[in-house]
Short mmCIF file of C-alpha atoms in Angstrom, two decimals:
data_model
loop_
_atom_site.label_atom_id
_atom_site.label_comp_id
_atom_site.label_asym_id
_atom_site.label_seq_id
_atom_site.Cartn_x
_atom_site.Cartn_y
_atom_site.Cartn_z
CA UNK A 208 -20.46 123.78 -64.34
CA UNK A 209 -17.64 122.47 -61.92
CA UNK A 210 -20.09 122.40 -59.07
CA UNK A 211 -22.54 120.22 -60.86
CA UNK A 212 -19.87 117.79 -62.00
CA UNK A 213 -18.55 117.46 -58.76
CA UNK A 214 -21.97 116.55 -57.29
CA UNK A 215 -22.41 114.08 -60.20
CA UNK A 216 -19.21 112.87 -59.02
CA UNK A 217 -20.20 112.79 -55.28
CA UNK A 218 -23.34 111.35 -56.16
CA UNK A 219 -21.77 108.38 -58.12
CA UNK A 220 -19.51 107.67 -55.48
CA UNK A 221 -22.01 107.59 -52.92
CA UNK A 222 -24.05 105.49 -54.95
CA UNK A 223 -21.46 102.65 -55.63
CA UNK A 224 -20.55 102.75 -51.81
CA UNK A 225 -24.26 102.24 -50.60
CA UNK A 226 -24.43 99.12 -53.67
CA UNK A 227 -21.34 97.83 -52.28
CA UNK A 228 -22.61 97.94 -48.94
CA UNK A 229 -25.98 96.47 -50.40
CA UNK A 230 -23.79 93.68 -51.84
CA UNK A 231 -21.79 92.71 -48.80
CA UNK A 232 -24.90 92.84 -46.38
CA UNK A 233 -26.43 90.17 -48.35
CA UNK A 234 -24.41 87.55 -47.42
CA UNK A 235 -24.33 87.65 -44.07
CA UNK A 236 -27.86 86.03 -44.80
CA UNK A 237 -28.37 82.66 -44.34
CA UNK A 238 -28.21 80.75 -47.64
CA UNK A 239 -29.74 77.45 -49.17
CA UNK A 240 -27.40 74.44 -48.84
CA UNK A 241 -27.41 72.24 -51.73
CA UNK A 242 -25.33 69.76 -53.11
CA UNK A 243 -24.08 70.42 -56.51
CA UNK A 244 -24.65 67.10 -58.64
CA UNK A 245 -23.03 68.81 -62.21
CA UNK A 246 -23.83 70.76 -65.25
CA UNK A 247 -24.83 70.42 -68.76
CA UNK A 248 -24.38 73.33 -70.77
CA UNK A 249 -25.67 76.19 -68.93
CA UNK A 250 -27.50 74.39 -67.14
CA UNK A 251 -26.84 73.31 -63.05
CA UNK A 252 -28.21 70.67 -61.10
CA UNK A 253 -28.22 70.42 -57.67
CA UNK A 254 -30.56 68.76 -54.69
CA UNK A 255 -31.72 70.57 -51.92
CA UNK A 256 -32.01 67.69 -48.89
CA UNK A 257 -34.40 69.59 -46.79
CA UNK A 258 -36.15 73.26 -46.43
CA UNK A 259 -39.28 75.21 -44.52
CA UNK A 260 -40.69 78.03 -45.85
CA UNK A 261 -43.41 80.41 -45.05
CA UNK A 262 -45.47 81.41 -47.65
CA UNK A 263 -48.43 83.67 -49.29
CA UNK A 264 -50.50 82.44 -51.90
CA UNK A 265 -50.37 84.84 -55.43
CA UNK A 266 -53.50 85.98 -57.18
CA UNK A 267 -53.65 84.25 -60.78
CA UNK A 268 -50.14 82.83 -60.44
CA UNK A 269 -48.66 86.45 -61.31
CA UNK A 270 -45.76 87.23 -59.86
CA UNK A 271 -46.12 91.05 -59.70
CA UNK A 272 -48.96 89.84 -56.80
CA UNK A 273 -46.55 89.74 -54.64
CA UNK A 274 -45.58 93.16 -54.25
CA UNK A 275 -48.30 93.49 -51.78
CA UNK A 276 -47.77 90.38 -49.85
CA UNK A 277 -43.81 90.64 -48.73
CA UNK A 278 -45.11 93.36 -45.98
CA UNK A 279 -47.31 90.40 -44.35
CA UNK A 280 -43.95 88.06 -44.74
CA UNK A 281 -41.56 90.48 -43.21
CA UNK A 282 -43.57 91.81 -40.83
CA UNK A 283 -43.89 88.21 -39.74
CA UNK A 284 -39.77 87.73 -39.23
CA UNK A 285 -39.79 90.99 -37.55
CA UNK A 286 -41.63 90.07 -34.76
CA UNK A 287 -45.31 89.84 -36.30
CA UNK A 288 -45.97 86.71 -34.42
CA UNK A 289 -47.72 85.37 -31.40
CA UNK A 290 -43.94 85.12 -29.78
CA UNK A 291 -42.71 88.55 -31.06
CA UNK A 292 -40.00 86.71 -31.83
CA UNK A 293 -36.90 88.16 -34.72
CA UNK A 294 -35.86 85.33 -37.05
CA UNK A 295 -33.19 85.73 -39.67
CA UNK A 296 -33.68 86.78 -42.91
CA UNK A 297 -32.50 84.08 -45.32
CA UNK A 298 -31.35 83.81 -49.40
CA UNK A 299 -33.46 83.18 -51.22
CA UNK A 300 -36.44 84.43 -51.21
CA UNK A 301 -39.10 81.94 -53.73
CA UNK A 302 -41.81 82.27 -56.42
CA UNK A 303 -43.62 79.08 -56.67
CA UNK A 304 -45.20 79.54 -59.88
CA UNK A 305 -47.61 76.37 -60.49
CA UNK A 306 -51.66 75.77 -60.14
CA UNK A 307 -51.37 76.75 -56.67
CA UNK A 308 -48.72 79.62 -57.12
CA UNK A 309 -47.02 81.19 -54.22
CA UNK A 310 -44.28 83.48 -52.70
CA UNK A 311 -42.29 82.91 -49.76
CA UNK A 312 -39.51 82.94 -47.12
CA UNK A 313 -36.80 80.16 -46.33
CA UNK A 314 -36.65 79.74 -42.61
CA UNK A 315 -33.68 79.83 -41.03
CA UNK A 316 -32.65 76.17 -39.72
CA UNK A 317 -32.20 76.71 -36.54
CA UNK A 318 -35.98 77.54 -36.21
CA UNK A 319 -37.17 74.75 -37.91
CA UNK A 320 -38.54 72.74 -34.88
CA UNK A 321 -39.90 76.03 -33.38
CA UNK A 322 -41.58 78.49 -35.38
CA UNK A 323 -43.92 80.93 -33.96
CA UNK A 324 -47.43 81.23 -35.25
CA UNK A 325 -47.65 84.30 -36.96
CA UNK A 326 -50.40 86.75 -36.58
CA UNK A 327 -51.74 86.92 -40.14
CA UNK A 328 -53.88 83.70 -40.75
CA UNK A 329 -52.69 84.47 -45.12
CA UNK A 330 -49.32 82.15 -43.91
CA UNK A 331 -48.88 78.83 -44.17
CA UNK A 332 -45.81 76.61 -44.00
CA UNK A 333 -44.21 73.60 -45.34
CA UNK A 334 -41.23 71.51 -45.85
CA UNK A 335 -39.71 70.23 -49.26
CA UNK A 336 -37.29 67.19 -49.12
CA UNK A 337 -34.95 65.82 -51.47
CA UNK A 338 -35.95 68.21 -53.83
CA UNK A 339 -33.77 67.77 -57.22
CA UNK A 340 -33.62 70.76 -59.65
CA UNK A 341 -32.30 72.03 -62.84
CA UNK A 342 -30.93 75.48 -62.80
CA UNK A 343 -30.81 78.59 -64.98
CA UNK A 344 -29.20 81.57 -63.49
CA UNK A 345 -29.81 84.92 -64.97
CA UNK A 346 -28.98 88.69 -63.77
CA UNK A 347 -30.94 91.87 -63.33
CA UNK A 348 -34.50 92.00 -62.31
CA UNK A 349 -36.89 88.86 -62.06
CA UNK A 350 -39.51 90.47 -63.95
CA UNK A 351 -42.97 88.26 -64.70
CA UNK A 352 -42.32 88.09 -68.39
CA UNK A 353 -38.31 87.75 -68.34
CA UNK A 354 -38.96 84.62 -65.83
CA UNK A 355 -41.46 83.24 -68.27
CA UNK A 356 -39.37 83.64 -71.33
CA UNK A 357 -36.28 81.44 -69.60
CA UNK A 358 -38.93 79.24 -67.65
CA UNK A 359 -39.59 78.33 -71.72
CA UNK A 360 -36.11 78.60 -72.68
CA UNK A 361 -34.97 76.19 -70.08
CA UNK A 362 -37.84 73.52 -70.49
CA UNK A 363 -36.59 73.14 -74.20
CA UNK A 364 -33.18 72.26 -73.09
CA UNK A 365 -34.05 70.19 -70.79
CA UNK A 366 -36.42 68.22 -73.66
CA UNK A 367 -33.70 68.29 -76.11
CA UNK A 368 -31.41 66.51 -73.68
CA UNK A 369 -34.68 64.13 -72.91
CA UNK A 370 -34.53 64.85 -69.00
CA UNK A 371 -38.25 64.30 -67.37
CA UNK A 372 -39.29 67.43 -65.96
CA UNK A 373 -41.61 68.95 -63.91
CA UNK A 374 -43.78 71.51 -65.43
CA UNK A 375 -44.08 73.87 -62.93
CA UNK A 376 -41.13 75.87 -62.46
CA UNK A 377 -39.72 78.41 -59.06
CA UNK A 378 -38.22 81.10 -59.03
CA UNK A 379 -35.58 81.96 -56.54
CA UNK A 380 -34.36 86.18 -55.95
CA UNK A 381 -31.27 86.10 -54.01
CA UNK A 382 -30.95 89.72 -53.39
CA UNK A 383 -32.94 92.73 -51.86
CA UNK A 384 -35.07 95.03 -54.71
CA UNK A 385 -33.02 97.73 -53.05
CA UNK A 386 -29.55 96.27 -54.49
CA UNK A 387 -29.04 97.32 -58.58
CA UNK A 388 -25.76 96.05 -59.27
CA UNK A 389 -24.55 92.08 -59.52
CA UNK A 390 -27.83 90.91 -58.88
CA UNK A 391 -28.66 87.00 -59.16
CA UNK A 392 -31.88 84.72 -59.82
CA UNK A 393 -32.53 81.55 -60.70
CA UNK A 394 -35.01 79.82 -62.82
CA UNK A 395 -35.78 75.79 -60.73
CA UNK A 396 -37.56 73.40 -62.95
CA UNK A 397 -37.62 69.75 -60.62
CA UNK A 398 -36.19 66.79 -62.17
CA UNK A 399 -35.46 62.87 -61.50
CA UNK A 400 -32.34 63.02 -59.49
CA UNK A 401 -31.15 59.08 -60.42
CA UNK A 402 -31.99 59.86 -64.18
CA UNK A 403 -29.42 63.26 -63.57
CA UNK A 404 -26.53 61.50 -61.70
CA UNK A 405 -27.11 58.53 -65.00
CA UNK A 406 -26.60 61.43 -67.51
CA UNK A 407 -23.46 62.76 -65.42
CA UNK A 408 -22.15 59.67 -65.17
CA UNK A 409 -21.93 59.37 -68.73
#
């Protein structure tokens, strides 16, 4: 009986080193700058000026596509591409989920102006600009369903407080599936950014 609760014990231990290690390796990644424009309730707004992303389409806008895609995306940062070059992993990682759904990578800013064309022809990039959002942050696991449910639960706020709204929404993963404690995602819905700084203002 002792030995087995002293390798419960060892095994606990063990596992809230290697989380805390999970924890603190994540932010030495490279992270979205926005600029925080206020809050409402629960809810954040903030702009992102400029990003570039690489990205896979998803089958039937379902999220759970994915699974089989982020190979072809990391293989891509890990030297997958016609330079065999390494880029930086960045935070967050993004579910576009809209007619046209898709998942991708942030690329780091400092290899904006020279990406390498990656082997796979399934990515494709693009740049978003002064992209205004309205934010719902929730813990855990980004499951399909539990994205859906505050996708809905944030689009009524935002039509209670009569803000225009996109009605496509992203969502963003900020740490790695590997990582089970203090985990962090966020639900995006886009938004007019004067009609936002109006309502802050007042």
């Amino acid at each position: 009986m002792k030995i087995f609760l002293y390798s419960l014990i060892t095994t606990l231990v063990l596992f809230f080193i290697w989380q805390f290690y999970a924890a603190q390796s994540n932010n030495k990644y490279e992270s979205l700058n926005a600029e925080y424009l206020g809050q409402i309730g629960d809810i954040q707004f903030k702009l992102f000026d400029h990003y570039t992303k690489a990205s896979i389409k998803l089958r039937k806008n379902n999220m759970n596509s994915a699974n089989n895609k982020f190979s072809i995306l990391a293989n891509y940062i890990f030297g997958g591409n016609k330079e065999n070059a390494q880029i930086q992993m960045t935070s967050p990682v993004i579910y576009n989920m809209q007619n046209d759904a898709s998942f991708s990578f942030l690329m780091p800013s400092r290899w904006e102006d020279k990406l390498p064309d990656p082997n796979s022809e399934d990515i494709f990039f693009s740049s978003v600009n002064n992209q205004c959002v309205a934010i719902l942050t929730f813990g855990g696991y980004a499951k399909s369903a539990k994205c859906k449910n505050k996708y809905q639960k944030l689009l009524q706020k935002l039509s209670a407080l009569g803000i225009d709204h996109n009605d496509d929404y992203i969502v963003a993963v900020y740490q790695p599936p590997f990582q089970f404690i203090n985990r962090k995602n966020e639900i995006w819905i886009e938004v007019n950014k004067d009609q936002i700084e109006k309502l802050l203002d007042n």
